[in-house]
Coordinates of C-alpha atoms in Angstrom, one line a residue:
Chain A
M607 CA 0.2 0.1 -0.4
V608 CA 1.9 3.1 -1.0
P609 CA 0.5 6.8 0.7
A610 CA 0.4 7.3 -2.2
C611 CA -0.1 11.3 -3.7
C612 CA -3.8 12.5 -3.6
P613 CA -4.9 13.1 -6.8
A614 CA -8.1 15.5 -5.8
R615 CA -5.5 17.1 -3.3
G616 CA -2.7 19.3 -3.3
C617 CA -0.6 17.1 -6.0
V618 CA -2.6 17.7 -9.2
R619 CA -2.4 21.1 -8.4
G620 CA 0.9 21.0 -7.5
S621 CA 1.4 23.2 -4.1
E622 CA -0.2 22.6 -1.2
S623 CA 1.1 19.1 0.5
V624 CA -2.1 16.6 1.5
E625 CA -3.4 16.8 4.4
G626 CA -3.7 13.3 6.7
A627 CA -3.9 9.9 4.7
R628 CA -7.8 11.0 4.2
G629 CA -9.0 9.9 0.7
C630 CA -5.4 9.3 -0.6
T631 CA -4.5 5.7 -0.3
Y632 CA -5.9 3.0 -3.0
P633 CA -5.6 -0.7 -2.3
D634 CA -3.7 -1.9 -5.4
P635 CA -5.9 -4.0 -7.6
R636 CA -3.1 -6.9 -7.4
S637 CA -2.9 -7.8 -3.7
R638 CA -6.6 -8.8 -4.1
G639 CA -5.7 -11.7 -6.9
A640 CA -7.1 -9.5 -9.6
G641 CA -3.5 -9.3 -11.0
R642 CA -1.3 -10.7 -13.7
D643 CA -1.6 -14.1 -12.6
G644 CA -5.3 -13.1 -11.7
P645 CA -8.8 -14.7 -13.8
I646 CA -8.5 -11.3 -15.2
D647 CA -5.1 -11.8 -17.1
L648 CA -6.6 -12.6 -20.3
L649 CA -7.6 -9.3 -20.3
S650 CA -4.3 -7.0 -18.7
G651 CA -4.4 -4.9 -21.5
F652 CA -5.7 -2.7 -19.5
H653 CA -3.2 -2.3 -16.5
I654 CA -1.5 1.2 -17.2
G655 CA 1.7 1.1 -16.2
S656 CA 3.5 4.3 -13.8
R657 CA 4.0 6.4 -17.0
G658 CA 0.4 7.0 -17.5
I659 CA -0.7 10.4 -18.4
A660 CA -2.9 10.6 -15.3
P661 CA -0.7 13.2 -13.3
W662 CA -1.2 10.8 -9.8
A663 CA 0.4 7.6 -11.7
A664 CA 3.7 8.3 -11.6
S665 CA 3.7 9.1 -7.7
S666 CA 2.0 6.1 -6.8
G667 CA 3.7 3.5 -8.4
A668 CA 0.7 1.3 -8.2
G669 CA -1.0 0.8 -11.7
L670 CA -4.7 1.3 -11.2
Q671 CA -6.8 -0.7 -13.1
L672 CA -10.1 -0.4 -14.7
D673 CA -10.7 -3.9 -12.4
S674 CA -10.5 -2.0 -9.2
V675 CA -13.6 -0.7 -9.7
I676 CA -15.3 -3.4 -12.0
S677 CA -14.8 -6.6 -14.0
P678 CA -14.1 -6.4 -17.4
F679 CA -16.3 -9.2 -17.9
I680 CA -19.2 -7.6 -16.1
L681 CA -18.6 -4.8 -17.6
Y682 CA -18.5 -6.0 -21.5
A683 CA -20.7 -8.4 -20.9
M684 CA -23.6 -5.6 -19.7
V685 CA -22.4 -3.5 -22.5
A686 CA -23.6 -6.4 -25.2
L687 CA -26.3 -7.1 -22.9
G688 CA -27.5 -3.6 -23.1
G689 CA -27.0 -3.2 -26.5
I690 CA -28.6 -6.3 -27.4
G691 CA -31.5 -4.3 -25.8
V692 CA -31.4 -1.2 -27.2
L693 CA -31.5 -3.2 -30.7
L694 CA -34.9 -4.9 -29.8
A695 CA -35.9 -1.4 -28.2
L696 CA -35.7 0.4 -31.6
P697 CA -38.9 1.2 -33.2
R698 CA -40.0 -1.9 -35.6
D699 CA -42.5 -2.1 -38.3
R700 CA -44.5 -5.5 -37.3
V701 CA -44.0 -7.4 -34.5
S702 CA -43.1 -4.3 -31.1
L703 CA -39.8 -6.7 -29.0
A704 CA -39.9 -3.1 -26.9
L705 CA -40.4 -4.8 -24.0
P706 CA -38.0 -7.8 -23.6
G707 CA -35.8 -5.2 -25.4
Y708 CA -36.3 -2.4 -22.0
V709 CA -35.8 -5.5 -19.8
L710 CA -32.5 -6.7 -21.4
A711 CA -31.2 -2.7 -21.0
T712 CA -32.7 -2.6 -17.1
I713 CA -31.0 -5.4 -16.2
A714 CA -27.7 -4.7 -17.6
G715 CA -27.7 -1.1 -16.2
V716 CA -28.7 -1.7 -12.7
V717 CA -26.2 -5.1 -12.9
V718 CA -23.2 -2.6 -14.0
L719 CA -24.7 0.0 -11.3
L720 CA -25.0 -2.5 -8.8
V721 CA -21.5 -3.8 -8.7
L722 CA -19.8 0.3 -8.8
F723 CA -22.2 0.3 -5.7
L724 CA -20.0 -2.7 -4.3
T725 CA -16.8 -2.6 -5.4
A726 CA -16.8 1.7 -4.9
Q727 CA -13.8 2.1 -3.4
D728 CA -14.4 4.6 0.3
P729 CA -11.5 6.8 0.5
D730 CA -11.7 7.1 4.5
A731 CA -10.9 3.6 5.0
G732 CA -9.1 2.5 1.8
A733 CA -10.9 -0.5 1.6
F734 CA -14.2 -1.3 -0.1
A735 CA -17.2 0.0 1.2
G736 CA -20.0 -2.1 1.0
P737 CA -22.6 -3.0 3.9
A738 CA -22.0 -0.7 6.8
T739 CA -19.4 -2.2 8.9
A740 CA -17.9 -1.3 12.8
E741 CA -15.3 0.1 10.4
A742 CA -17.1 1.5 7.6
P743 CA -20.3 3.1 9.5
L744 CA -23.3 3.9 7.8
G745 CA -22.0 7.7 7.1
A746 CA -19.1 6.0 4.8
A747 CA -21.6 4.2 2.7
P748 CA -21.6 5.1 -0.8
N749 CA -23.6 7.7 -2.4
P750 CA -27.0 6.2 -3.6
Y751 CA -28.2 9.2 -4.7
F752 CA -25.7 9.0 -7.9
Y753 CA -27.0 5.4 -8.4
A754 CA -30.6 6.7 -8.9
F755 CA -29.7 9.5 -10.9
A756 CA -28.3 7.9 -13.2
L757 CA -30.3 5.1 -13.5
L758 CA -32.9 7.4 -14.1
G759 CA -31.0 9.6 -16.4
L760 CA -29.9 6.8 -18.6
A761 CA -33.5 4.6 -19.0
A762 CA -35.2 8.1 -19.8
A763 CA -32.5 8.7 -22.5
M764 CA -33.3 5.1 -23.9
R765 CA -36.5 6.1 -23.9
V766 CA -36.2 9.3 -26.0
I767 CA -34.2 7.5 -28.8
T768 CA -36.6 4.3 -28.6
H769 CA -40.4 6.1 -28.4
P770 CA -42.2 6.1 -31.3
K771 CA -44.0 9.3 -31.0
P772 CA -42.2 12.6 -30.6
V773 CA -44.0 14.2 -28.3
Y774 CA -43.0 11.3 -25.5
S775 CA -39.5 11.6 -26.6
A776 CA -39.0 15.1 -26.1
L777 CA -40.9 14.5 -22.2
Y778 CA -38.6 12.1 -21.2
F779 CA -36.0 14.0 -22.2
I780 CA -37.3 16.3 -19.8
L781 CA -36.4 13.5 -17.3
T782 CA -33.0 12.7 -18.2
I783 CA -32.4 17.1 -18.0
L784 CA -33.9 16.6 -14.5
A785 CA -31.8 13.1 -13.9
T786 CA -28.6 15.1 -15.2
S787 CA -29.3 18.4 -13.0
G788 CA -29.3 16.1 -9.7
L789 CA -25.8 14.5 -11.0
F790 CA -24.9 18.3 -11.3
L791 CA -25.9 19.0 -7.0
L792 CA -24.5 15.9 -6.6
L793 CA -21.0 17.0 -8.5
S794 CA -21.1 20.9 -6.3
A795 CA -22.6 22.6 -9.1
E796 CA -25.3 24.0 -7.9
F797 CA -25.8 26.6 -10.7
M798 CA -25.2 24.9 -13.5
A799 CA -28.2 22.4 -12.1
F800 CA -30.7 25.0 -12.4
A801 CA -29.8 26.6 -14.9
L802 CA -29.8 23.6 -16.4
I803 CA -33.1 22.9 -15.9
I804 CA -34.0 27.1 -16.7
I805 CA -32.9 27.0 -20.3
Y806 CA -33.1 23.0 -21.5
A807 CA -36.1 21.7 -19.8
G808 CA -38.2 25.2 -19.3
A809 CA -36.8 27.0 -22.5
I810 CA -35.2 24.6 -24.9
L811 CA -37.4 21.4 -24.6
I812 CA -40.7 23.8 -25.1
T813 CA -39.1 25.0 -28.1
Y814 CA -38.9 22.1 -29.2
L815 CA -42.8 20.6 -28.1
F816 CA -43.8 23.8 -30.0
V817 CA -42.3 22.4 -33.1
I818 CA -43.6 18.8 -32.2
M819 CA -47.2 19.8 -32.5
L820 CA -46.7 22.1 -35.4
A821 CA -45.7 20.0 -37.7
T822 CA -47.2 16.8 -36.8
Q823 CA -50.3 15.5 -38.9
S824 CA -53.1 15.6 -36.4
Q825 CA -55.0 12.5 -36.8
S826 CA -55.6 11.0 -33.9
E827 CA -52.7 8.8 -33.5
E828 CA -53.5 7.0 -30.2
L829 CA -52.3 3.3 -31.9
V830 CA -48.7 3.1 -32.8
E831 CA -49.9 1.7 -36.4
Q832 CA -51.7 5.1 -37.3
Q833 CA -47.7 6.2 -36.5
P834 CA -45.9 7.4 -39.7
E835 CA -43.3 5.2 -41.4
Y836 CA -40.7 7.0 -40.6
D837 CA -41.5 7.3 -36.5
R838 CA -42.3 3.5 -36.9
T839 CA -39.2 2.3 -38.3
A840 CA -35.6 2.4 -37.2
R841 CA -32.7 3.0 -39.8
E842 CA -29.8 0.1 -39.9
P843 CA -30.4 -0.2 -35.3
L844 CA -28.4 -3.5 -36.5
F845 CA -24.7 -1.9 -37.7
A846 CA -25.8 1.4 -35.9
T847 CA -26.1 0.2 -32.1
A848 CA -23.0 -2.7 -32.6
A849 CA -21.0 0.4 -33.8
G850 CA -22.5 2.4 -31.1
F851 CA -21.8 -0.4 -28.2
A852 CA -18.6 -1.0 -29.3
L853 CA -17.5 2.4 -29.0
L854 CA -19.1 2.2 -25.6
A855 CA -16.8 -0.6 -24.7
A856 CA -13.5 1.4 -25.8
L857 CA -14.9 4.6 -24.2
S858 CA -15.8 3.0 -21.0
T859 CA -12.4 0.8 -21.1
M860 CA -10.3 4.0 -21.4
L861 CA -12.0 5.8 -19.2
G862 CA -11.4 3.5 -16.3
R863 CA -8.0 4.7 -16.3
G864 CA -6.7 6.1 -12.7
V865 CA -9.8 5.5 -11.5
P866 CA -9.2 8.7 -9.1
V867 CA -11.6 9.5 -6.3
L868 CA -13.6 12.4 -6.3
T869 CA -12.2 15.1 -3.5
V870 CA -14.7 15.1 -0.3
D871 CA -14.7 18.4 0.2
P872 CA -14.4 20.9 -2.8
S873 CA -14.9 23.9 -1.0
A874 CA -12.6 23.1 1.3
H875 CA -9.6 23.6 -0.9
Q876 CA -9.8 26.3 -3.9
S877 CA -12.2 29.2 -2.4
D878 CA -9.8 31.6 0.3
A879 CA -7.3 32.6 -2.9
L880 CA -10.5 33.3 -4.5
L881 CA -11.8 35.4 -1.7
A882 CA -9.4 37.4 -0.8
Q883 CA -9.8 38.8 -4.7
L884 CA -13.6 39.9 -3.0
P885 CA -13.1 42.3 -0.5
K886 CA -16.9 43.0 -0.5
R887 CA -17.6 40.0 -0.3
I888 CA -15.8 39.2 3.1
E889 CA -16.9 42.6 4.3
N890 CA -20.6 41.9 3.6
A891 CA -20.0 38.4 5.7
L892 CA -18.5 39.9 8.8
R893 CA -20.8 43.2 9.0
E894 CA -23.7 40.2 9.0
E895 CA -21.7 37.9 12.0
H896 CA -21.2 41.3 13.6
R897 CA -25.3 41.8 13.7
L898 CA -25.9 38.5 15.0
D899 CA -23.3 38.2 17.5
E900 CA -21.8 41.9 19.1
G901 CA -18.7 40.0 19.8
V902 CA -17.2 39.4 16.2
G903 CA -16.8 41.2 13.1
I904 CA -16.6 44.3 11.8
R905 CA -18.2 47.1 14.1
P906 CA -20.6 49.5 11.9
N907 CA -17.6 52.3 12.6
E908 CA -14.7 50.0 10.8
V909 CA -14.1 49.8 7.4
L910 CA -11.7 47.1 5.3
A911 CA -8.2 49.5 5.9
R912 CA -6.0 49.7 2.6
E913 CA -2.5 49.3 2.0
I914 CA -0.6 52.3 2.8
T915 CA 1.6 53.9 -0.2
A916 CA 2.8 57.0 -0.9
T917 CA 0.3 59.0 -1.7
G918 CA -1.7 57.7 1.3
P919 CA -3.7 54.3 1.9
D920 CA -5.0 53.4 -1.3
G921 CA -3.1 50.4 -1.8
P922 CA -4.7 47.2 -2.1
F923 CA -6.9 45.7 0.1
L924 CA -5.2 44.2 3.5
I925 CA -6.7 40.4 3.2
D926 CA -4.8 37.5 4.5
D927 CA -6.2 34.5 2.6
V928 CA -3.6 32.0 4.6
A929 CA -4.8 33.2 8.1
R930 CA -8.5 34.1 6.7
T931 CA -8.0 37.0 8.5
V932 CA -8.8 41.0 7.1
I933 CA -6.8 44.0 8.6
V934 CA -9.5 46.8 9.5
E935 CA -9.6 50.2 10.7
V936 CA -11.9 52.5 12.5
S937 CA -13.2 54.9 10.0
T938 CA -11.8 58.1 9.3
D939 CA -11.7 60.9 7.0
A940 CA -7.5 60.9 7.2
G941 CA -7.6 57.4 7.2
D942 CA -5.5 56.7 10.1
G943 CA -7.9 55.4 12.2
A944 CA -6.7 52.0 14.5
R945 CA -6.4 48.8 13.0
R946 CA -6.7 45.9 14.3
S947 CA -6.9 42.3 12.5
V948 CA -10.1 40.5 11.9
A949 CA -10.7 36.5 11.4
W950 CA -13.0 35.6 8.2
P951 CA -16.2 34.0 9.8
A952 CA -15.4 30.1 10.0
D953 CA -18.2 29.7 7.5
L954 CA -17.4 31.7 5.3
A955 CA -16.6 29.9 1.7
I956 CA -17.2 30.9 -1.9
S957 CA -20.6 29.6 -3.0
N958 CA -20.5 27.7 -6.4
P959 CA -22.6 30.6 -8.2
E960 CA -20.2 33.1 -7.3
G961 CA -17.2 31.0 -8.1
V962 CA -18.5 30.4 -11.8
G963 CA -19.4 33.7 -12.1
W964 CA -16.0 34.7 -11.4
E965 CA -14.5 32.2 -13.3
L966 CA -16.7 33.4 -16.5
I967 CA -15.9 37.1 -16.2
K968 CA -12.2 37.0 -15.6
A969 CA -10.9 34.2 -17.2
H970 CA -13.7 34.1 -20.2
P971 CA -14.9 37.9 -21.2
G972 CA -14.4 37.5 -25.1
A973 CA -16.3 34.5 -24.9
I974 CA -19.2 35.6 -23.5
E975 CA -19.9 38.5 -26.3
I976 CA -19.6 35.8 -28.7
A977 CA -21.8 33.8 -27.0
G978 CA -23.9 37.0 -27.4
V979 CA -23.5 37.0 -31.0
I980 CA -23.9 33.2 -31.8
L981 CA -27.8 34.0 -29.9
L982 CA -28.6 37.2 -32.1
M983 CA -27.5 35.4 -35.1
A984 CA -29.4 32.6 -34.6
M985 CA -32.7 34.7 -33.2
L986 CA -32.3 36.6 -36.6
G987 CA -31.9 33.6 -38.5
A988 CA -34.8 31.7 -37.1
T989 CA -37.0 34.9 -38.1
V990 CA -35.9 34.8 -41.3
L991 CA -36.0 31.1 -42.3
A992 CA -39.4 30.5 -40.8
R993 CA -41.1 34.1 -41.8
K994 CA -41.1 33.4 -45.6
Q995 CA -44.6 31.3 -45.2
I996 CA -46.5 34.0 -43.5
Q997 CA -46.4 36.4 -46.5
I998 CA -48.1 33.1 -47.8
D999 CA -50.6 32.7 -45.7
E1000 CA -51.6 36.2 -45.8
D1001 CA -52.1 36.4 -49.4
A1002 CA -54.4 33.0 -48.9
K1003 CA -56.5 34.9 -46.1
R1004 CA -57.3 38.0 -48.1
D1005 CA -57.7 35.8 -51.1
M1006 CA -60.4 34.0 -48.3
A1007 CA -61.7 37.3 -47.4
M1008 CA -62.0 38.7 -50.9
A1009 CA -64.4 35.9 -51.7
R1010 CA -66.4 36.0 -48.6
S1011 CA -67.2 39.3 -49.4
R1012 CA -68.1 38.6 -52.8
N1013 CA -70.6 35.9 -51.1
E1014 CA -72.3 38.7 -49.3
S1015 CA -75.2 40.9 -50.3
G1016 CA -74.0 44.1 -52.5
T1017 CA -73.7 46.2 -49.3
S1018 CA -71.5 44.5 -47.4
W1019 CA -69.7 44.0 -50.6
A1020 CA -68.1 47.5 -50.3
G1021 CA -67.3 46.9 -46.9
G1022 CA -65.3 44.5 -47.9
A1023 CA -63.1 46.4 -49.8
E1024 CA -62.9 49.1 -47.8
E1025 CA -61.1 46.2 -45.0
E1026 CA -59.0 44.5 -47.8
T1027 CA -57.7 48.4 -48.7
D1028 CA -57.0 48.9 -45.1
D1029 CA -55.1 45.3 -44.4
A1030 CA -52.7 46.3 -47.7
Chain B
M440 CA -29.8 30.7 11.7
P441 CA -27.3 30.8 9.7
D442 CA -26.2 27.3 10.8
L443 CA -29.0 25.7 9.9
V444 CA -28.7 27.4 6.4
V445 CA -25.4 26.2 5.5
S446 CA -25.7 22.7 6.6
T447 CA -29.1 22.3 4.5
L448 CA -27.4 23.8 1.2
A449 CA -25.8 21.0 -0.8
Q450 CA -22.0 22.6 -0.6
A451 CA -22.2 21.9 3.1
D452 CA -23.4 18.3 2.8
F453 CA -23.8 16.0 -0.1
P454 CA -19.8 16.3 -0.6
E455 CA -19.5 14.3 2.3
V456 CA -21.9 11.0 0.8
M457 CA -19.2 11.8 -2.0
H458 CA -17.1 8.6 -0.5
A459 CA -17.1 5.4 -3.0
I460 CA -17.8 7.7 -6.3
T461 CA -15.0 7.8 -8.7
L462 CA -14.8 10.2 -11.5
Y463 CA -14.6 7.1 -13.3
H464 CA -18.6 6.9 -12.4
Y465 CA -19.5 10.0 -14.1
L466 CA -17.4 10.0 -16.4
L467 CA -19.2 6.4 -17.3
V468 CA -22.9 7.7 -17.2
S469 CA -21.4 10.0 -19.4
A470 CA -20.1 8.1 -22.2
V471 CA -23.1 5.4 -22.3
M472 CA -26.1 8.6 -22.4
F473 CA -23.5 10.0 -25.5
C474 CA -23.5 6.3 -26.9
L475 CA -27.2 6.2 -26.6
G476 CA -27.6 9.6 -28.4
L477 CA -25.5 8.8 -30.9
I478 CA -27.3 5.4 -32.1
G479 CA -30.5 7.5 -31.9
F480 CA -29.0 10.1 -34.2
V481 CA -27.9 7.2 -36.4
T482 CA -31.4 4.9 -36.7
R483 CA -34.4 7.3 -35.9
R484 CA -35.7 8.8 -39.3
N485 CA -37.2 11.8 -38.1
L486 CA -36.1 14.8 -37.9
I487 CA -37.4 16.6 -34.4
I488 CA -36.3 12.7 -33.2
M489 CA -32.3 13.7 -34.7
F490 CA -31.9 17.3 -32.9
L491 CA -33.2 15.5 -29.7
C492 CA -30.6 13.2 -30.2
T493 CA -27.9 16.6 -30.6
E494 CA -29.4 17.3 -27.2
L495 CA -28.7 14.1 -25.1
M496 CA -25.0 14.4 -26.3
F497 CA -24.9 17.7 -25.1
Q498 CA -26.0 16.8 -22.3
A499 CA -23.4 13.7 -22.1
A500 CA -20.6 16.1 -22.6
G501 CA -21.9 18.3 -20.4
I502 CA -22.0 15.4 -17.4
A503 CA -17.9 14.7 -18.5
L504 CA -16.7 18.6 -18.2
I505 CA -18.6 18.7 -14.8
A506 CA -17.4 16.3 -13.5
F507 CA -13.5 17.2 -15.0
G508 CA -14.0 20.2 -13.5
R509 CA -15.0 18.8 -9.8
F510 CA -12.3 16.6 -9.7
Y511 CA -9.7 19.0 -11.2
L512 CA -11.4 21.6 -8.3
D513 CA -11.6 24.2 -11.6
Y514 CA -14.8 26.1 -11.9
T515 CA -14.1 26.1 -16.0
G516 CA -16.1 22.9 -16.3
Q517 CA -18.9 25.0 -15.6
V518 CA -18.3 27.5 -17.0
F519 CA -17.8 25.6 -20.6
V520 CA -21.3 24.3 -19.9
I521 CA -22.6 27.5 -20.0
F522 CA -21.3 28.0 -23.5
V523 CA -22.7 24.5 -24.3
L524 CA -26.0 25.8 -23.0
T525 CA -25.7 28.8 -25.5
V526 CA -24.5 26.9 -28.5
A527 CA -27.7 24.4 -27.9
A528 CA -29.9 26.7 -27.2
A529 CA -28.5 28.5 -30.8
E530 CA -28.3 25.2 -32.6
A531 CA -32.3 24.5 -31.5
A532 CA -33.4 27.9 -32.7
L533 CA -31.5 27.6 -36.1
A534 CA -32.1 23.6 -36.3
L535 CA -36.1 23.9 -35.9
A536 CA -36.4 26.7 -38.0
L537 CA -35.2 24.7 -40.6
V538 CA -37.2 21.9 -39.5
V539 CA -40.6 23.8 -39.8
L540 CA -39.6 25.1 -43.4
L541 CA -38.9 21.1 -44.5
F542 CA -42.1 20.0 -43.2
R543 CA -44.1 22.7 -45.1
R544 CA -42.0 21.9 -48.4
K545 CA -42.9 17.9 -47.9
E546 CA -45.4 17.7 -45.4
S547 CA -43.1 15.4 -43.4
L548 CA -40.5 14.9 -41.1
D549 CA -38.8 11.8 -42.7
G550 CA -35.3 12.7 -43.0
T551 CA -34.8 9.9 -46.2
A552 CA -37.4 12.5 -47.7
W553 CA -34.1 15.0 -48.2
A554 CA -31.9 12.1 -49.6
V555 CA -31.4 14.6 -52.7
L556 CA -29.7 16.8 -50.7
K557 CA -26.2 14.7 -50.5
G558 CA -26.0 15.4 -54.3

């Protein structure tokens, strides 16, 4: 067991040292009989050497393998099973095999997720979590929400591509989006989770639904047999499914290189340096702290102090993000009030939207402008593209109005003609 | 009650139950979703469903980007997903306008009906 350099802590960022052994050791898969002499040896092509691209591979020494999370046999068997399931579930003309297809694909998905669940490494114990034991209490059990969201999202994605009715496909896609935003929440990406729901489920998918309702013949299509032929049959399902799942098998193998564990608490690592650049944020937090408790925080007559330069106190704010303190001074006109050091509130950390917003504005301001231009062009393009037919509709309407007014009596004929000139 | 608020937000609590989830878990979900979208794009003949499948592939890319961003403790992945969303919205607007136009010409959403476009 090598006290490995933890990928998710200091080493990747290259600065701070590893804090404790938490989450920083991997069990060597070979020590549990899965090495080159074990039954996995037939597929030993997945063993990665210590010179892998992953930055932690060189320092850890122990080659981490795909089979430390899932056996390749199980993975490939289930990929094949899932492929057969999708193949059966794709819409076909005569006899519908959708139900056995769904069953097969669900079995494949559940087995893969179950194996991932049971063999997942617990970074605390450095061993396999499994059911709750004395060493690994329930709090350290694998995260059940991930598996729920993953299964839900993938099942809905499968319904999207196999359902013969477009409206249902779009609705299942909304379910996929909701499950995906659940995964984003688990990844501490709260802003993107809600932005995804608002933009995708709220705007894009509604546009899709409108177009589906606009562009679908409006018979009573309750039965699948009454659907148009292009919705009832798939195009070359065998080759497409085989190619897609071969790609999936290759991808899932390649993704197993390194099998790195995610950092348990992301907020403890990245926020302080960022916070030092946001003096107003610190000041507000300290004032709020003072409002709740008189003894701490900034008093109302104090402000954040600036560094004293040749021209007076107009340098940068005196914020120490390592010690988590800030210098404040009593607010005076001359800027020479009594200074003292105040510690940040213990729970002061950058929130996800603040971090995303800072990164967006600081590092990618040009990209925002380009994105705005792209959206404007798309709006103009969509308007121009969809516009032409409306002209024809207006002409048809005018013809209809004229025909109707001719059918009526002579007095209203003149009235109809007047209306027409008004329209023109 | 600042303590209560902090401890009920996802940022404070969810990482604690992040044990035993590796980057591989998320990348696998992303790969499966991408392949499903790919298969759907190739096999389905309805133009709208084909574009829906490209959106599915965008979703898969988003999951991978955010998982990598979480792994490297970097916001760039999330920022990139914002731009993916922008492109997806622009693509949806243009593609659906085209679909409406094509539907008016042939009264059909069949992709193979426009095979003449391949020249």
